[in-house]
Amino acid sequence: MNNEIAGEIPRGIGDLPDLEALLLWNNSLTGSLPPSLGSNSKLEKLDVSSNSLTGPIPRDLCRGNRLVRLILFSNRFNSTLPPNLANCSSLWRVRIESNRISGVIPTGFGQLPNLTFMDLSDNNFSGGLPPDLGDAIRLQLLNVSKNPLKTSLPNSIWRSKSLQIFSASSCGLVGEIPRFDGGCENLYRIEIEDNELRGEIPIDIGECQKLLTLKLDRNRLTGPIPVEISNLPSITDVDLSFNELSGPIPSEFGNCTTLENFNVSFNELFGRVPFSTVLSNLHPSSFAGNRGLCGPPVGSTCPSGVRKTERRPESAEIVWIAVMAVGVASSDWILGMGSTGTVYRAEMPGGEIIAVKKLWAPQKEHKQKKRPAILAEVEVLGSVKHRNIVKLLGYCNNRDTTMLLYEYMPNGSLDDLLHRKNPAKGGGKMAGDWGTRYRIAVGVAEGVSYLHHDCEPAIVHRDVKGSNVLLDGEMEARVADFGVAKLVASGTEKAMSVVAGSYGYIAPEYAYTLRVDEKSDIYSYGVVLLEIVTGRRAVEAEFGEGKSIVDWVREKASKGDKGSALELLDPNIIGAVATGCKEVREEMMLLLRVAMLCTSRNPAERPSMRDVLSMLRSAKPQKEKKGAVGEKKKKQGD
């Protein structure tokens, strides 16, 4: 396990007469599992997770009825789930998420006496959930999210007394949420967001006395918010946003002291938001998109009579000045153009220079429904504050135009620095300064790490690339355009995005999943790191048709000789390769290895951005380490 083993699993392993456990997780294995695996009737544990295995799941894994753990997640298995697994009474833990398994979920798992954990998420299962899952006597976690089930939930789903976590988000579920009927006494997490559920939230949800998290957002639920939710003794996280709920927010929520997150944005609610310290401290975006709501949390008073006017943002004057400036701007004011819009340079009345991004207009059929989603996304973008992220100063949005106002970065982008060699934008000599490149690499990692690990919920950038890394007056990196790709798509159905990265930077799994997540950002960051180390663009004709810098680097590195590896390093770095500086070459090779980890084909093999930061800091340029001997000794003693 975890030994970087590559190649295929020998078929003879399946014929070993006394094989009880096969643990090969987190390697680089390919091919299929031996078809005879389990036929010896003694197999108890199988864990081949986080590899690149394909093909079918062997039918005889539980022939001896001794299989306890079946762990296959993060592979490419592409068959159906063998029906006889649903008769494996010894089975305790099943994890087959993040594969390509299709067909129906076999009936029978609900009758297994020992099954406690079952994660089938992120596959291609269809045909609905077997009703007998509600009869499970020990099942604690059931996750079927991200499967095209496209059916209704069985009425028996809450019947299991042992169930603690139920997740069925993004499954195309239709129909209504079944009544709980007293069967949710141990349930503490319900996640059925991003479906097509209709009808009202069952009022007997109040019987789920241990419920902590309730996520019903992005459905088509109607009716009032049940007051019973506010009376749950431990409820902490409630998301009912993007539904069609109506009526007032029950006043009892003002007394709900356990509540930490409460999002009812973009419904049809009206009336005063209940007064409480908890609700008052929530971000206004939690209540956005409900024209009839008023009170301190939404920033408006509650006068008598009908309220037809919308609150004008405090920054409205600044926004409209910027809009006027862009409206009369010529091409000389354009700082750049990309897949999401055009960026202009604008001067404020006080002389301050800002950058204004005018997003591409939506299609006509999406204009009306785009505005609420845009406002919600902008609220999130504006709340992000970090030294390595370009600050969003404000925005303007009407029926036809959306503009974002950012800090102006005087030294252009990393793309300018590396490839355009424009002295006016920091090119030329600075493009060959290894210390500058290293600081930029760390700065970008710091910014993306903040989005992934310190924002709640986590923010996926979706378009990490050199031109979205801007440089301030001190040549420090600032990540720009995070979330803007999603912002452009907001309100256009429920697709994650119409833009999910730029050519040469897009993670390979996007081609078959059409989904982006933190691992997608890690891949894109790895491409940027390769550009920093090699000085080459993400895509060049020299790499070959349909190939990127990742393919080029892998081809060079696969030769295994030191000379080929050194050819990857940018010879234009001043005082480094050209003058034989060994220390700098070693540092560049370390960053090259980090980049190759980030661009692993298997998303599960890519490190988190926090891990990337740790690896980058271990490769700190030697001249920066000399003044930190004490710090180094301290770290060695930790």
XYZ file of C-alpha atoms in Angstrom:
638
model
C 0.000 0.000 0.000
C 1.103 3.578 -0.717
C 4.352 2.415 -2.347
C 4.059 4.000 -5.809
C 3.686 0.540 -7.373
C 2.848 0.704 -11.077
C 1.700 -1.821 -13.643
C -1.004 -4.480 -13.452
C -1.977 -6.823 -10.610
C -0.732 -10.325 -11.493
C -3.668 -12.623 -12.258
C -2.124 -15.381 -10.175
C -2.846 -13.434 -6.992
C -6.495 -14.362 -7.388
C -5.572 -18.054 -7.252
C -3.629 -17.927 -3.960
C -5.381 -20.521 -1.786
C -4.931 -18.758 1.560
C -5.321 -15.112 0.521
C -7.279 -13.262 3.227
C -6.376 -9.622 2.552
C -5.226 -7.672 -0.499
C -4.255 -4.108 0.413
C -2.844 -2.127 -2.527
C -4.333 1.320 -1.980
C -2.780 4.582 -3.173
C -0.492 3.258 -5.883
C -0.388 3.626 -9.674
C -1.876 0.303 -10.625
C -3.632 -0.151 -13.964
C -5.519 -2.929 -15.677
C -8.251 -4.988 -14.008
C -8.632 -7.058 -10.866
C -7.866 -10.781 -11.253
C -11.224 -12.345 -12.214
C -10.694 -15.276 -9.798
C -10.172 -12.993 -6.786
C -12.193 -14.322 -3.854
C -12.738 -17.749 -5.358
C -10.638 -19.303 -2.575
C -13.549 -18.518 -0.198
C -11.180 -16.933 2.342
C -10.946 -13.269 1.235
C -11.834 -10.863 4.066
C -10.369 -7.491 3.112
C -9.904 -5.897 -0.309
C -8.584 -2.340 -0.591
C -7.314 -1.178 -3.986
C -8.531 2.411 -3.660
C -6.790 5.368 -5.318
C -5.343 3.608 -8.323
C -6.269 3.603 -12.026
C -7.905 0.198 -12.217
C -10.571 -0.505 -14.821
C -12.822 -3.318 -15.934
C -15.386 -5.324 -13.971
C -15.630 -6.123 -10.272
C -14.978 -9.876 -9.819
C -18.140 -11.877 -9.120
C -16.650 -14.221 -6.496
C -15.295 -11.700 -4.005
C -17.614 -13.014 -1.302
C -17.835 -16.677 -2.288
C -16.900 -17.797 1.235
C -19.163 -15.197 2.842
C -16.167 -13.819 4.763
C -15.618 -10.483 2.962
C -15.749 -7.670 5.525
C -14.295 -4.666 3.711
C -14.718 -3.818 0.033
C -12.767 -0.601 -0.686
C -12.508 0.299 -4.379
C -12.938 4.091 -4.456
C -11.109 6.458 -6.840
C -10.523 4.077 -9.717
C -12.116 3.629 -13.135
C -14.145 0.461 -12.680
C -16.770 0.601 -15.389
C -19.024 -2.425 -15.045
C -22.115 -3.100 -12.971
C -22.114 -4.058 -9.305
C -22.306 -7.877 -9.003
C -25.793 -8.722 -7.627
C -24.432 -11.457 -5.347
C -22.610 -8.821 -3.255
C -26.039 -7.883 -1.904
C -26.149 -11.384 -0.364
C -22.751 -11.093 1.373
C -23.874 -11.249 5.013
C -20.331 -10.691 6.335
C -19.994 -7.346 4.562
C -19.386 -4.449 6.937
C -17.944 -1.576 4.904
C -18.468 -0.768 1.196
C -16.692 2.147 -0.466
C -16.831 2.221 -4.251
C -17.265 5.966 -4.777
C -15.605 7.866 -7.636
C -15.697 5.172 -10.296
C -17.777 4.652 -13.445
C -19.983 1.824 -12.216
C -23.377 1.750 -13.893
C -26.614 -0.204 -13.792
C -28.970 -0.519 -10.852
C -28.102 -0.788 -7.168
C -28.886 -4.453 -6.385
C -31.670 -5.235 -3.950
C -30.546 -6.994 -0.786
C -28.036 -4.646 0.831
C -30.720 -3.557 3.283
C -30.985 -7.141 4.552
C -27.274 -7.515 5.362
C -26.945 -7.848 9.147
C -23.496 -6.246 9.500
C -23.452 -3.486 6.875
C -22.693 -0.126 8.562
C -21.100 2.047 5.856
C -22.043 2.242 2.173
C -20.691 4.935 -0.164
C -21.700 4.575 -3.821
C -21.354 8.259 -4.724
C -19.947 9.719 -7.940
C -20.769 6.810 -10.235
C -23.335 6.165 -12.973
C -25.951 4.197 -11.056
C -29.531 4.602 -12.264
C -32.936 3.211 -11.479
C -33.446 4.411 -7.939
C -32.753 3.199 -4.419
C -33.854 -0.281 -3.345
C -36.685 0.093 -0.801
C -35.095 -2.511 1.479
C -32.343 -0.053 2.430
C -34.862 1.308 4.914
C -34.794 -2.087 6.653
C -31.060 -2.022 7.398
C -30.472 -2.679 11.078
C -26.885 -1.377 11.390
C -26.406 0.944 8.405
C -25.076 4.292 9.663
C -23.950 6.026 6.455
C -25.563 5.841 3.024
C -24.142 8.096 0.288
C -25.475 7.858 -3.272
C -24.718 11.443 -4.332
C -23.723 12.304 -7.896
C -25.479 9.385 -9.563
C -28.135 9.846 -12.300
C -30.837 8.054 -10.309
C -33.590 10.314 -11.701
C -36.322 8.809 -9.572
C -38.116 9.488 -6.310
C -36.944 8.527 -2.850
C -38.619 5.356 -1.525
C -41.114 5.986 1.277
C -39.141 3.579 3.451
C -35.844 5.474 3.257
C -36.072 6.956 6.782
C -37.265 3.737 8.389
C -33.828 2.478 9.418
C -33.314 3.229 13.111
C -29.525 3.062 12.738
C -29.105 5.572 9.866
C -27.046 8.628 10.874
C -25.937 10.182 7.562
C -27.934 10.180 4.333
C -26.574 11.922 1.250
C -28.260 11.914 -2.163
C -27.267 15.276 -3.644
C -27.089 15.858 -7.408
C -29.016 12.700 -8.289
C -31.860 14.143 -10.370
C -34.342 13.092 -7.678
C -37.975 13.950 -8.347
C -41.193 13.740 -6.377
C -41.581 14.759 -2.744
C -39.503 14.225 0.389
C -41.017 11.189 2.129
C -42.544 11.624 5.588
C -40.211 10.686 8.416
C -42.834 8.801 10.451
C -40.628 8.561 13.518
C -37.867 6.689 11.713
C -35.079 9.258 11.977
C -34.211 9.087 15.642
C -30.454 8.765 15.036
C -30.206 10.765 11.815
C -27.905 13.765 12.221
C -27.093 14.712 8.613
C -29.452 14.938 5.621
C -28.029 16.095 2.270
C -30.427 15.990 -0.680
C -29.522 19.287 -2.327
C -29.325 19.970 -6.077
C -32.235 17.790 -7.172
C -35.734 18.353 -8.568
C -37.692 17.653 -5.396
C -41.089 19.331 -5.113
C -43.783 19.727 -2.489
C -43.427 20.859 1.102
C -40.822 20.001 3.721
C -42.485 17.354 5.934
C -43.448 18.883 9.272
C -42.600 15.643 11.072
C -38.943 16.496 10.490
C -39.256 17.640 14.101
C -39.004 13.975 15.063
C -35.333 13.929 13.924
C -34.153 15.077 17.331
C -30.431 14.482 16.680
C -30.341 16.375 13.385
C -27.309 18.688 13.010
C -27.218 19.396 9.276
C -30.096 19.842 6.830
C -29.232 20.625 3.203
C -32.245 20.921 0.893
C -30.988 23.758 -1.306
C -31.378 23.925 -5.099
C -34.643 22.032 -5.363
C -38.199 23.166 -6.138
C -39.665 22.930 -2.664
C -42.719 25.049 -1.885
C -44.776 26.010 1.130
C -43.610 27.460 4.449
C -40.438 26.783 6.427
C -41.545 24.317 9.142
C -41.223 25.831 12.594
C -40.277 22.326 13.764
C -36.775 22.800 12.310
C -36.080 25.659 14.724
C -37.071 23.465 17.675
C -34.524 20.742 16.938
C -32.203 20.773 19.977
C -28.885 20.362 18.125
C -29.489 21.861 14.682
C -26.445 23.853 13.500
C -26.519 24.046 9.696
C -29.639 24.667 7.588
C -29.536 25.430 3.853
C -32.896 25.921 2.125
C -31.672 28.333 -0.544
C -32.763 28.374 -4.203
C -36.217 26.865 -3.693
C -39.723 28.330 -3.924
C -40.487 28.506 -0.210
C -42.945 31.198 0.844
C -44.257 32.931 3.921
C -42.282 34.429 6.811
C -39.275 32.960 8.588
C -40.756 31.474 11.800
C -39.979 33.714 14.761
C -38.805 30.652 16.722
C -35.564 30.722 14.727
C -34.675 33.775 16.802
C -34.436 31.481 19.820
C -32.395 28.794 18.083
C -29.065 29.219 19.905
C -27.369 26.190 18.324
C -27.695 27.548 14.782
C -24.411 28.466 13.076
C -25.338 28.561 9.379
C -28.785 29.437 8.030
C -29.258 30.097 4.308
C -32.724 30.835 2.912
C -31.620 32.976 -0.028
C -33.545 33.074 -3.302
C -36.953 31.910 -2.204
C -40.241 33.830 -1.985
C -40.094 34.685 1.712
C -41.433 37.900 3.208
C -41.711 39.711 6.522
C -39.262 40.575 9.263
C -36.219 38.382 9.820
C -36.444 37.206 13.455
C -34.143 39.120 15.762
C -31.325 37.112 17.345
C -27.575 37.398 17.749
C -27.082 34.349 15.531
C -29.185 35.608 12.621
C -27.865 39.159 12.937
C -24.297 37.904 12.544
C -25.036 36.002 9.332
C -23.856 37.417 6.021
C -26.643 39.273 4.137
C -26.222 36.808 1.264
C -27.984 34.239 3.480
C -31.237 36.189 2.936
C -30.641 37.598 -0.579
C -33.186 37.125 -3.338
C -36.257 37.425 -1.069
C -37.711 40.812 -1.974
C -40.193 40.770 0.879
C -37.718 40.246 3.729
C -36.633 43.136 5.928
C -34.816 43.765 9.182
C -31.194 44.258 10.292
C -29.793 41.013 8.792
C -30.801 42.159 5.293
C -29.853 45.779 5.892
C -33.303 47.350 5.561
C -35.995 48.577 7.906
C -39.521 47.215 7.961
C -41.893 50.110 7.267
C -45.621 49.558 7.081
C -47.186 49.104 3.673
C -45.906 47.533 0.520
C -42.187 47.919 -0.132
C -41.354 48.250 -3.811
C -37.932 49.843 -3.674
C -34.675 47.946 -3.428
C -31.890 48.916 -1.108
C -29.168 50.859 -2.893
C -25.684 49.594 -2.034
C -23.408 52.023 -0.211
C -20.868 51.675 -2.984
C -23.408 52.511 -5.695
C -21.859 55.899 -6.501
C -18.436 54.340 -6.942
C -19.868 51.577 -9.089
C -21.657 53.949 -11.446
C -18.580 56.154 -11.823
C -16.648 53.059 -12.889
C -19.422 52.070 -15.287
C -19.324 55.492 -16.892
C -15.565 55.256 -17.251
C -15.779 51.872 -18.960
C -18.634 53.047 -21.144
C -16.460 55.642 -22.788
C -13.217 53.680 -22.690
C -11.294 52.983 -25.872
C -9.146 49.972 -26.682
C -6.198 51.804 -25.116
C -7.820 51.224 -21.709
C -8.115 47.450 -22.149
C -5.818 45.533 -19.821
C -6.794 42.107 -21.091
C -9.504 39.862 -22.510
C -10.391 36.303 -21.548
C -13.050 33.629 -21.645
C -15.218 35.447 -19.093
C -14.920 39.088 -20.144
C -12.793 42.166 -20.816
C -10.733 44.011 -18.172
C -10.414 47.806 -18.396
C -8.243 50.303 -16.600
C -10.357 53.026 -14.942
C -9.438 56.145 -12.982
C -11.603 57.239 -10.066
C -12.327 60.939 -9.348
C -9.681 60.964 -6.625
C -7.037 59.670 -9.024
C -7.086 56.053 -7.812
C -6.616 53.478 -10.560
C -8.822 50.399 -10.484
C -9.490 47.460 -12.807
C -13.035 46.928 -14.076
C -13.996 43.567 -15.521
C -16.990 43.611 -17.833
C -18.369 40.080 -18.036
C -19.634 38.694 -21.282
C -23.385 39.134 -21.619
C -25.592 36.080 -21.032
C -27.758 34.553 -23.705
C -31.125 36.238 -24.056
C -33.062 33.334 -22.588
C -30.989 33.495 -19.383
C -30.971 37.228 -18.730
C -34.011 37.343 -16.478
C -33.008 34.478 -14.195
C -29.312 35.353 -14.097
C -29.457 38.346 -11.741
C -30.305 36.608 -8.425
C -27.602 33.995 -8.853
C -25.043 36.647 -9.798
C -25.789 38.682 -6.684
C -25.313 35.619 -4.492
C -21.989 34.741 -6.124
C -20.707 38.323 -5.911
C -21.521 38.435 -2.203
C -19.315 35.375 -1.725
C -16.475 36.764 -3.852
C -16.560 40.062 -1.996
C -16.220 38.387 1.402
C -12.825 36.846 0.549
C -9.868 38.746 1.995
C -6.278 37.483 1.676
C -2.921 39.059 0.870
C -2.471 36.802 -2.172
C -5.930 37.355 -3.646
C -6.959 40.385 -5.679
C -9.564 42.286 -3.674
C -13.039 42.751 -5.132
C -13.989 46.381 -4.426
C -17.555 46.342 -5.734
C -19.809 45.424 -8.613
C -22.583 46.638 -10.863
C -25.288 44.453 -12.330
C -28.367 45.193 -14.374
C -30.379 43.342 -16.982
C -27.671 43.504 -19.632
C -24.316 44.064 -17.940
C -22.261 42.808 -15.019
C -19.072 44.599 -13.997
C -16.640 43.698 -11.226
C -14.330 46.299 -9.665
C -10.894 45.102 -8.545
C -7.647 46.472 -7.184
C -5.321 47.482 -9.993
C -2.105 45.438 -10.266
C 0.634 47.592 -11.863
C 3.025 44.777 -12.846
C 0.706 42.807 -15.064
C 0.432 39.037 -14.860
C 2.668 36.012 -14.498
C 1.942 35.281 -18.145
C 3.411 38.712 -19.020
C 6.432 38.044 -16.847
C 7.286 34.644 -18.288
C 6.302 34.869 -21.918
C 5.904 38.431 -23.171
C 9.137 39.800 -21.745
C 7.579 43.267 -21.561
C 9.781 45.484 -19.336
C 6.816 47.768 -18.712
C 5.047 44.823 -17.077
C 7.970 43.374 -15.195
C 9.399 41.282 -18.034
C 12.945 41.271 -19.246
C 15.511 40.714 -16.515
C 12.950 39.985 -13.802
C 11.618 37.113 -15.907
C 14.916 35.338 -15.272
C 15.074 35.950 -11.506
C 14.590 32.595 -9.754
C 13.893 34.200 -6.388
C 10.995 36.151 -7.908
C 9.590 33.076 -9.583
C 9.762 31.076 -6.372
C 7.953 33.776 -4.372
C 5.254 33.904 -7.039
C 4.824 30.126 -6.912
C 4.392 30.229 -3.137
C 2.098 33.255 -3.310
C -0.252 31.557 -5.760
C -0.300 28.443 -3.568
C -1.079 30.586 -0.509
C -4.007 32.214 -2.272
C -5.522 29.015 -3.646
C -4.950 27.239 -0.334
C -6.971 29.960 1.399
C -9.851 29.426 -1.039
C -9.769 25.654 -0.542
C -9.109 25.326 3.176
C -10.047 28.558 4.931
C -13.268 29.619 3.210
C -16.580 28.173 4.335
C -17.804 26.737 2.098
C -14.625 25.999 0.163
C -14.216 27.994 -3.048
C -12.970 26.341 -6.229
C -11.127 28.816 -8.457
C -12.030 26.978 -11.690
C -9.525 28.795 -13.925
C -6.027 28.869 -12.411
C -3.561 30.002 -15.093
C -0.693 32.427 -15.623
C -2.859 35.296 -16.836
C -4.984 35.009 -13.675
C -1.923 35.469 -11.466
C -1.410 39.221 -11.154
C 1.627 41.002 -9.715
C 1.412 43.977 -7.369
C 3.929 46.792 -6.962
C 6.239 44.533 -4.930
C 6.024 41.691 -7.462
C 3.963 39.633 -5.034
C 1.457 37.229 -6.584
C -2.271 37.955 -6.338
C -4.755 35.341 -7.546
C -7.503 36.877 -9.684
C -10.792 35.780 -11.258
C -11.576 33.097 -8.675
C -15.178 32.012 -9.085
C -15.776 34.277 -12.082
C -16.195 31.309 -14.441
C -19.047 30.112 -12.253
C -20.407 33.656 -12.010
C -20.731 33.869 -15.785
C -22.741 30.642 -15.765
C -24.955 31.547 -12.784
C -28.599 31.076 -13.558
C -28.043 29.103 -16.772
C -29.661 25.842 -15.712
C -27.842 23.949 -12.944
C -24.631 23.191 -14.736
C -21.491 23.702 -12.719
C -20.169 26.068 -15.342
C -20.116 26.816 -19.033
C -16.452 27.610 -18.564
C -14.326 25.263 -16.498
C -10.757 26.298 -17.153
C -8.543 27.203 -20.088
C -7.007 24.985 -22.731
C -3.789 23.437 -21.480
C -4.736 23.926 -17.825
C -7.859 21.755 -17.615
C -7.587 18.548 -15.586
C -7.997 15.423 -17.767
C -10.924 14.012 -15.757
C -13.067 16.987 -16.764
C -13.466 15.419 -20.209
C -15.615 12.615 -18.793
C -17.014 14.064 -15.543
C -17.726 17.672 -16.609
C -17.152 18.555 -12.958
C -14.576 20.747 -11.284
C -13.373 20.603 -7.697
C -10.298 21.384 -5.604
C -8.315 18.666 -7.381
C -9.040 20.405 -10.693
C -7.441 23.565 -9.290
C -4.433 21.529 -8.100
C -3.881 20.237 -11.634
C -4.104 23.748 -13.101
C -1.683 25.031 -10.469
C 0.734 22.249 -11.421
C 0.669 23.487 -15.023
C 1.463 27.021 -13.812
C 4.345 25.612 -11.777
C 5.686 23.849 -14.864
C 5.586 27.167 -16.720
C 7.524 28.832 -13.899
C 10.236 26.161 -13.889
C 10.550 25.575 -17.640
C 9.726 29.011 -19.016
C 7.509 27.315 -21.601
C 3.835 27.978 -22.291
C 1.108 25.530 -21.333
C 0.611 24.679 -24.994
C 3.246 24.998 -27.721
C 3.468 23.567 -31.228
C 6.732 21.842 -30.320
C 4.909 19.540 -27.882
C 2.954 17.901 -30.678
C -0.670 17.890 -31.768
C -3.089 17.637 -28.867
C -0.270 17.661 -26.290
C 0.462 20.113 -23.485
C 3.420 21.007 -21.309
C 2.415 18.166 -18.971
C 2.875 15.580 -21.745
C 6.155 17.171 -22.808
C 7.582 17.102 -19.269
C 6.472 13.510 -18.680
C 8.079 12.401 -21.929
C 11.374 14.058 -21.009
C 11.286 12.808 -17.422
C 10.480 9.232 -18.466
C 13.895 8.891 -20.125
C 15.338 8.652 -16.633
C 18.677 10.330 -17.319
C 19.796 13.493 -15.572
C 20.547 15.291 -18.826
C 16.969 14.995 -20.067
C 15.652 16.290 -16.755
C 17.972 19.294 -16.801
C 16.754 20.133 -20.309
C 13.392 20.910 -18.740
C 14.764 23.806 -16.673
C 14.540 27.298 -18.146
C 18.093 28.214 -19.296
C 17.216 31.913 -19.201
C 17.128 32.109 -15.418
C 19.951 34.519 -14.585
C 22.720 33.080 -12.420
C 21.176 29.608 -12.413
C 21.503 26.972 -15.104
C 23.639 29.066 -17.452
C 26.328 29.631 -14.813
C 26.144 26.157 -13.293
C 24.606 27.175 -9.986
C 23.964 23.756 -8.389
C 21.730 24.997 -5.572
C 19.300 26.763 -7.892
C 19.136 23.731 -10.193
C 18.268 21.540 -7.214
C 15.551 23.953 -6.105
C 14.087 24.034 -9.589
C 14.103 20.230 -9.733
C 12.247 20.092 -6.410
C 9.537 22.390 -7.771
C 9.422 20.303 -10.939
C 8.655 17.218 -8.846
C 5.912 19.076 -6.997
C 4.425 20.142 -10.341
C 4.401 16.548 -11.567
C 2.576 15.435 -8.415
C -0.008 18.179 -8.941
C -0.590 17.068 -12.540
C -1.048 13.374 -11.759
C -3.649 11.791 -14.030
C -5.485 10.333 -11.045
C -7.082 13.152 -9.007
C -6.733 11.111 -5.812
C -2.939 11.151 -6.226
C -2.741 14.937 -6.305
C -1.766 16.580 -3.012
C -3.913 19.153 -1.276
C -2.819 22.777 -1.599
C -1.697 22.749 2.040
C 0.594 19.828 1.217
C 1.841 21.709 -1.845
C 2.728 24.691 0.346
C 4.669 22.460 2.715
C 6.665 20.985 -0.166
C 7.343 24.405 -1.700
C 8.666 25.796 1.564
C 11.106 22.920 1.830
C 12.535 24.090 -1.512
C 13.063 27.711 -0.395
C 15.915 29.359 -2.384
C 19.259 29.038 -0.630
C 19.922 32.760 -0.393
C 16.691 33.142 1.567
C 17.643 30.303 3.931
C 20.964 31.824 4.990
C 19.294 34.376 7.203
C 17.035 31.821 8.824
C 19.420 29.338 10.432
C 17.706 29.679 13.789
C 14.329 29.054 12.223
C 15.681 25.973 10.472
C 17.066 24.576 13.729
C 13.734 25.175 15.411
C 11.898 23.234 12.699
C 14.377 20.384 13.005
C 13.636 20.205 16.697
C 9.834 20.124 16.261
